[in-house]
Coordinates of C-alpha atoms and ligand atoms in Angstrom, one line a residue:
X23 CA 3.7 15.4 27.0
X24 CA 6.7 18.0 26.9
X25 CA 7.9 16.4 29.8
X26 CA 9.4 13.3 28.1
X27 CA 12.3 13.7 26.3
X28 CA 11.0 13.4 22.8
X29 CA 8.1 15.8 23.7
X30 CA 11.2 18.5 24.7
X31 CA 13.5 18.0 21.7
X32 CA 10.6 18.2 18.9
X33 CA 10.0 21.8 20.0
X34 CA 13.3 22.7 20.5
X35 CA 14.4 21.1 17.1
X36 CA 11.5 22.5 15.3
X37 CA 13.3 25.4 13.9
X38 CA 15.9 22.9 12.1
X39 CA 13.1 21.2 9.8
X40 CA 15.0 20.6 6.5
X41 CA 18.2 20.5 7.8
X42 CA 20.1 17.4 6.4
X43 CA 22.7 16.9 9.4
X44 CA 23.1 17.3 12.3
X45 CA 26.4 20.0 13.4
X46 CA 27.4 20.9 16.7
X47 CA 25.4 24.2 17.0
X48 CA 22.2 22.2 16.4
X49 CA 23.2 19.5 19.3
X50 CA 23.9 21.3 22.1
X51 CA 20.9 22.7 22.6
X52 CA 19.8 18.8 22.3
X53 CA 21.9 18.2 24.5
X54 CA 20.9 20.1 27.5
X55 CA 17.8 18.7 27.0
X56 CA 18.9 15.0 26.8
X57 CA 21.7 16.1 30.1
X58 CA 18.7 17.0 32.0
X59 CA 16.2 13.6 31.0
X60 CA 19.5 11.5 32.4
X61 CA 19.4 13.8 35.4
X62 CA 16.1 13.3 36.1
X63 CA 16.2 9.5 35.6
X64 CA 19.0 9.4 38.2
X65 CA 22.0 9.2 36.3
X66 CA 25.0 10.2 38.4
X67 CA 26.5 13.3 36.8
X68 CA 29.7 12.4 36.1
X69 CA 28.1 9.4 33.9
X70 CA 25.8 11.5 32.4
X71 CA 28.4 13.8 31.2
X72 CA 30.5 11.2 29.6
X73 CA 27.6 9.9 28.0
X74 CA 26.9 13.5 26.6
X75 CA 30.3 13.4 25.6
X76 CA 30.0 9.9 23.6
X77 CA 26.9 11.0 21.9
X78 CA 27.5 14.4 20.7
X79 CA 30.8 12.5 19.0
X80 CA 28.4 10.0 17.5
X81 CA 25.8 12.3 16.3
X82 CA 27.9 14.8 14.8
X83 CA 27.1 14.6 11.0
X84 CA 24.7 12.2 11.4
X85 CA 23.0 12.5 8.1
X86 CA 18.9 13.0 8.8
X87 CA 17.1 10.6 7.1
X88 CA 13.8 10.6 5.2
X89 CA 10.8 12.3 7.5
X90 CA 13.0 12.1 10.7
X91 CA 13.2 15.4 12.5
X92 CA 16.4 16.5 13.6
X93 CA 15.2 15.6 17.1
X94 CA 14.0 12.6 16.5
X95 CA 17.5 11.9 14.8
X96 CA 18.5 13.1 18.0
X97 CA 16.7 10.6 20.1
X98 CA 17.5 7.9 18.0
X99 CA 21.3 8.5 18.7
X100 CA 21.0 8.8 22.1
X101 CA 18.7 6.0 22.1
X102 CA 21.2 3.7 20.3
X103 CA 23.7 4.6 22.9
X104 CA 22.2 4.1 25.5
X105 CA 21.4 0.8 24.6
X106 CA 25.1 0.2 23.5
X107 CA 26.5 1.4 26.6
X108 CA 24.1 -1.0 28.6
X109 CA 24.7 -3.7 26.8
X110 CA 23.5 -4.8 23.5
X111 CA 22.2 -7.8 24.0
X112 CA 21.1 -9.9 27.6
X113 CA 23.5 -11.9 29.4
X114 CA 23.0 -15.1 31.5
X115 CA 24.6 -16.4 34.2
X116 CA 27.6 -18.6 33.9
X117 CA 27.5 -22.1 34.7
X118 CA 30.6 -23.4 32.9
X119 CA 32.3 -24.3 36.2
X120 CA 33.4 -27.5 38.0
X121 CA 30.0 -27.8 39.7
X122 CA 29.0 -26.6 42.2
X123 CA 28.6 -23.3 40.3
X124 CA 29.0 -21.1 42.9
X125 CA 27.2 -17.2 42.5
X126 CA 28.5 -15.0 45.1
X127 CA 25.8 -12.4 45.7
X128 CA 27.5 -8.9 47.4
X129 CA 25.6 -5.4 48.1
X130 CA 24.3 -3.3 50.8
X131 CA 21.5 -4.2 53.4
X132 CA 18.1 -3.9 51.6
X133 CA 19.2 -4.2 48.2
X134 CA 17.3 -7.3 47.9
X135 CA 20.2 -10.1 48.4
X136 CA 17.6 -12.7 50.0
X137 CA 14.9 -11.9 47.5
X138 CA 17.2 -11.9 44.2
X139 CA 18.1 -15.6 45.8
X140 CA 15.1 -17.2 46.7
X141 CA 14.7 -15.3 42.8
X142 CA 17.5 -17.0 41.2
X143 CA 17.1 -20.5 43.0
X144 CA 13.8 -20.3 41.2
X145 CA 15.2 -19.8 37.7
X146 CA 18.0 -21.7 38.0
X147 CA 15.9 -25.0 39.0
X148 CA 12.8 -24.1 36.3
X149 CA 15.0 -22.5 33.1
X150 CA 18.2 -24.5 33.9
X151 CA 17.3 -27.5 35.1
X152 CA 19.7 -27.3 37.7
X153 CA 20.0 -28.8 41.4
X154 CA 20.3 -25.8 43.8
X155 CA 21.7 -25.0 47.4
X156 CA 21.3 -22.0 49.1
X157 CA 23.1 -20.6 52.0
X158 CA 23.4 -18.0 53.9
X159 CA 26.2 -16.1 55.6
X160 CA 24.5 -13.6 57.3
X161 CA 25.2 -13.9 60.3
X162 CA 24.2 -10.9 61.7
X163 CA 20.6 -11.3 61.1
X164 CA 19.4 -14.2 62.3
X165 CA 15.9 -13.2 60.4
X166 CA 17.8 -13.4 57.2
X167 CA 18.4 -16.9 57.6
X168 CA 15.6 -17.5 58.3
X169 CA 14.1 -15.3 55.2
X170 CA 16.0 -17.5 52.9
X171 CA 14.8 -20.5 54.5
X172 CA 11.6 -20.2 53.8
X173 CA 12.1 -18.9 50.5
X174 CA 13.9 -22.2 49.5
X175 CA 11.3 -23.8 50.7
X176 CA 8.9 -21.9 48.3
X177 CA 10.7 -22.4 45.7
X178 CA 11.4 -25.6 46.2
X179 CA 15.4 -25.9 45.8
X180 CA 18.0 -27.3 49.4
X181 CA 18.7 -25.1 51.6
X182 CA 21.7 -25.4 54.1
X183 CA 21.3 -24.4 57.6
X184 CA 23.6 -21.9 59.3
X185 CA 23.1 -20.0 62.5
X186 CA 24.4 -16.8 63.9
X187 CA 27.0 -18.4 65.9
X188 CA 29.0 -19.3 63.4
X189 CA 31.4 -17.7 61.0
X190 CA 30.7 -16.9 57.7
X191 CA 33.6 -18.2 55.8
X192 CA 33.0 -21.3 58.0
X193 CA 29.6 -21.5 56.5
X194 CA 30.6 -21.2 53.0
X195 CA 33.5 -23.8 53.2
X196 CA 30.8 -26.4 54.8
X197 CA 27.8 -25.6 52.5
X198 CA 30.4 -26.2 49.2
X199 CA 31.7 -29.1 51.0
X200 CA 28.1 -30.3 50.8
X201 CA 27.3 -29.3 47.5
X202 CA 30.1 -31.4 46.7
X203 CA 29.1 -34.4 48.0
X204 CA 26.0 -34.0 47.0
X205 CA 26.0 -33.2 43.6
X206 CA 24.1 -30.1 43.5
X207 CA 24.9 -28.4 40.0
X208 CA 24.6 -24.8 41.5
X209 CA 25.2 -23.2 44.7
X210 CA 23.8 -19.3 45.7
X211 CA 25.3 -18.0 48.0
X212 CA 24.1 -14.9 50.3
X213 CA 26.1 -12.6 52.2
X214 CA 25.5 -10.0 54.9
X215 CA 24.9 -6.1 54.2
X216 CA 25.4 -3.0 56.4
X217 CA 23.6 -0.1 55.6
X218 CA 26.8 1.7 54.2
X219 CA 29.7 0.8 52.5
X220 CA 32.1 -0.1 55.7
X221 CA 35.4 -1.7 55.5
X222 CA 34.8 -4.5 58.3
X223 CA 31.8 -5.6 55.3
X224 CA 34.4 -5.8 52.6
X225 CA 36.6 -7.8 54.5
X226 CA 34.2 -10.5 55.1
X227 CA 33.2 -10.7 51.5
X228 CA 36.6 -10.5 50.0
X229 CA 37.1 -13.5 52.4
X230 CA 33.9 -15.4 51.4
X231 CA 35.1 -15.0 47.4
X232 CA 38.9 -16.0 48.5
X233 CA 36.9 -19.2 50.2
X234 CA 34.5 -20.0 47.1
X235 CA 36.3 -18.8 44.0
X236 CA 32.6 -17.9 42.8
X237 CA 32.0 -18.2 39.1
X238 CA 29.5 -15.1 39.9
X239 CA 29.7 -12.7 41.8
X240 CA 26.6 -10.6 41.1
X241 CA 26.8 -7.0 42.6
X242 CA 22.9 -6.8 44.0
X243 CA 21.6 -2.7 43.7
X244 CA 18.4 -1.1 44.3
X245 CA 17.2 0.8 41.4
X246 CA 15.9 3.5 43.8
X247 CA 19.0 4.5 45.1
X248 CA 19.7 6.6 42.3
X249 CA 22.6 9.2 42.3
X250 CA 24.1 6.9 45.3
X251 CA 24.1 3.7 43.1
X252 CA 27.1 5.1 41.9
X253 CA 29.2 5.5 45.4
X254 CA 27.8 1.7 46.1
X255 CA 28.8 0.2 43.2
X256 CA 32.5 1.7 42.3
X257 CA 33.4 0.2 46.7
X258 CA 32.3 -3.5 45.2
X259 CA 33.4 -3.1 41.9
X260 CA 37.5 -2.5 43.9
X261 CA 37.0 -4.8 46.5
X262 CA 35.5 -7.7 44.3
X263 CA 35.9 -8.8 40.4
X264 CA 32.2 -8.9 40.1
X265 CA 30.7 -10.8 37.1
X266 CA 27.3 -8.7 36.9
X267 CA 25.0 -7.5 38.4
X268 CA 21.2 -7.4 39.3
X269 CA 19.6 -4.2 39.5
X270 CA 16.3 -4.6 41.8
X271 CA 12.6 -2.7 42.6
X272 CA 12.3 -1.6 39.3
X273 CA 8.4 -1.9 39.8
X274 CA 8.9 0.9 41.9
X275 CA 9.5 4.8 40.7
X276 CA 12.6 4.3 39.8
X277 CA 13.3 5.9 36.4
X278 CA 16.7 3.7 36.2
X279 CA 18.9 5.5 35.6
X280 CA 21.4 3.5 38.1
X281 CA 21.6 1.2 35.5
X282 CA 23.3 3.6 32.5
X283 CA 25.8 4.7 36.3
X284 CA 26.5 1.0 37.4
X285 CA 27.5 -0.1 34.2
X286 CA 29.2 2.6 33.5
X287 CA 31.3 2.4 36.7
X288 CA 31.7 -1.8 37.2
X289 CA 31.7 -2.4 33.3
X290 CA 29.9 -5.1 34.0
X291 CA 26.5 -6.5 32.1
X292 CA 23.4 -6.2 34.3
X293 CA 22.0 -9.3 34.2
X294 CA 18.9 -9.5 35.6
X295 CA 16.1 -6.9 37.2
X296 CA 13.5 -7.2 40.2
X297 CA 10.4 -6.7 39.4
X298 CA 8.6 -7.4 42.0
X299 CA 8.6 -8.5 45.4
X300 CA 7.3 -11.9 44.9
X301 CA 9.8 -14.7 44.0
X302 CA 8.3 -14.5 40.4
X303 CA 9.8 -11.1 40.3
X304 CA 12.9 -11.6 38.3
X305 CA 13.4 -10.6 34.7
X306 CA 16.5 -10.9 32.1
X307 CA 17.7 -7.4 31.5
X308 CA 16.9 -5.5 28.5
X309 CA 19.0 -2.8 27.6
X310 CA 16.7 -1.3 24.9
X311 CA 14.0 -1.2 27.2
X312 CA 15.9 0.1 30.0
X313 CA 17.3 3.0 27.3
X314 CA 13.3 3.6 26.5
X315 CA 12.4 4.2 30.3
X316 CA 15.5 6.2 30.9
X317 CA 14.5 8.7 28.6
X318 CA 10.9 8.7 29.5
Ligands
GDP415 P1 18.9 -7.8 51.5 O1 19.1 -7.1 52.9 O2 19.8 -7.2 50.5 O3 19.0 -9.3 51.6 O4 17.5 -7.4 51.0 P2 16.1 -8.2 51.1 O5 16.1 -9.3 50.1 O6 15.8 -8.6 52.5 O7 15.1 -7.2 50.5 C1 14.8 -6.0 51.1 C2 13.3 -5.6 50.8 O8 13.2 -5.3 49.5 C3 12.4 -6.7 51.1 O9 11.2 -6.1 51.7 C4 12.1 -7.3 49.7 O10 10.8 -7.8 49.6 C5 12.2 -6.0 48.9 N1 12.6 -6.3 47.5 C6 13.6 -7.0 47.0 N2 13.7 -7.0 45.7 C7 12.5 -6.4 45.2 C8 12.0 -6.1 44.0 O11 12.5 -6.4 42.9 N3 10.8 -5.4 44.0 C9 10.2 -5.0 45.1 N4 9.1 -4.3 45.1 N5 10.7 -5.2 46.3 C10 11.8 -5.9 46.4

């Protein structure tokens, strides 16, 4: 139990029963606690000390109300904040576009690029309504092609074919040209990863969103990659104007903490989470939540 946040601050806070605000001297003890829950969830350091920053400001004076215990005035603060900071309230994705739509998806190999598409292709065509194309540009990996064949298939939505001897931006320009024609509402479009950040990789997209002019571009980040998620997300947050971003494998250990550090460094609203493998496995974000499993 005292390993949860609220567990840790009631018996530290216990000696301030009766108090009717909070003051500094009573916070930063709080604080190293709350520092050290945001550490443990994964959130970069340099986030987590400009959260502790943002928080202390807020909760200084901070009347506490009614039975609340100073820590659990605490916890609401920080709570609140963290919420904030992720983003009050969920965001979809944005449609309002000459159709095609086009969502460029961008992130390392791994992240779960193919998945969140065969994902997205899904909820587009159930929730939206909307005639989908996917295509990839991975050109690398024939087997990812392939992947998102077959997941198109599943879910039921066009896919365009593309092969490894062609060239990405090629690929885009024909499978838009098609969309075109075609009148699909809504075109996802996937894009090869390296296993780090290399500048040959942000090249090629930068190309691919100088091609499409995306309405989206969703930054695509594992939610186990923790402190790292950080490093990831400030390279594609310079090289691209992303529009959001998808934070995946959340069914996994992942406390999620990258989510408080990828806001926090592209600004941008997360808009949806993996949940799971399967193409079921996509959910709208929920800050509040996200705050709740962040602090444990
Ligand atoms: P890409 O290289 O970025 O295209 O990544 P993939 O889409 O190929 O995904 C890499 C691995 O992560 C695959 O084994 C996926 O099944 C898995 N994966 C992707 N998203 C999720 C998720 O939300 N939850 C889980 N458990 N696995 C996921």
């Amino acid at each position: 139990m005292l390993d949860n946040l609220t567990g840790r601050l009631s018996t530290i806070m216990k000696t301030l029963r009766g108090e009717a605000r909070l003051t500094e001297s009573n916070i930063s003890d709080a604080m190293r606690e709350v520092r050290m829950a945001l550490l443990e969830a994964d959130v970069a350091l340099p986030v987590v000390k400009t959260f502790i920053a943002q928080v202390k400001e807020r909760a200084m004076g901070q009347e506490v109300i009614g039975s609340l215990s100073p820590g659990q005035a605490v916890i609401g603060v920080v709570h609140q904040e963290l919420t904030r900071l992720m983003g009050e309230a969920n965001v979809d994705l944005n449609f309002a576009s000459q159709p095609p739509a086009i969502v460029l998806m961008a992130g390392l190999q791994g992240a779960g690029k193919t998945t969140t598409v065969g994902k997205l292709a899904k909820y587009v065509r159930e929730q939206h309504k909307k005639k989908v194309l996917v295509v990839s540009c991975d050109v690398y990996r024939p087997a990812a092609i392939e992947q998102l064949r077959l997941l198109a298939e599943q879910v039921g939505v066009e896919w365009f074919p593309s092969s490894d001897q062609d060239e990405p931006v090629a690929i885009a320009r024909a499978a838009l040209e098609h969309a075109r024609r075609h009148l699909f509402d809504v075109l996802l479009v996937d894009t090869a990863g390296r296993l780090a950040i290399d500048e040959a990789m942000m090249q090629e997209i930068k190309a691919l969103h100088a091609a499409l002019n995306p309405i989206e571009t969703l930054f695509v980040v594992d939610a186990m990659q923790g402190q790292d998620a950080v490093n990831t997300a400030r390279a594609f947050s310079e090289a691209l104007p992303l529009t959001g971003v998808v934070l995946t494998k959340l069914d996994g250990d992942a406390r999620g903490g990258a989510a408080l550090s990828v806001r926090q460094i592209t600004g941008k609203p997360i808009k949806f989470v993996g949940v799971a493998e399967k193409v079921g496995g996509l959910e709208p974000f929920h800050p509040e939540r996200m705050a709740s499993r962040v602090l444990g």
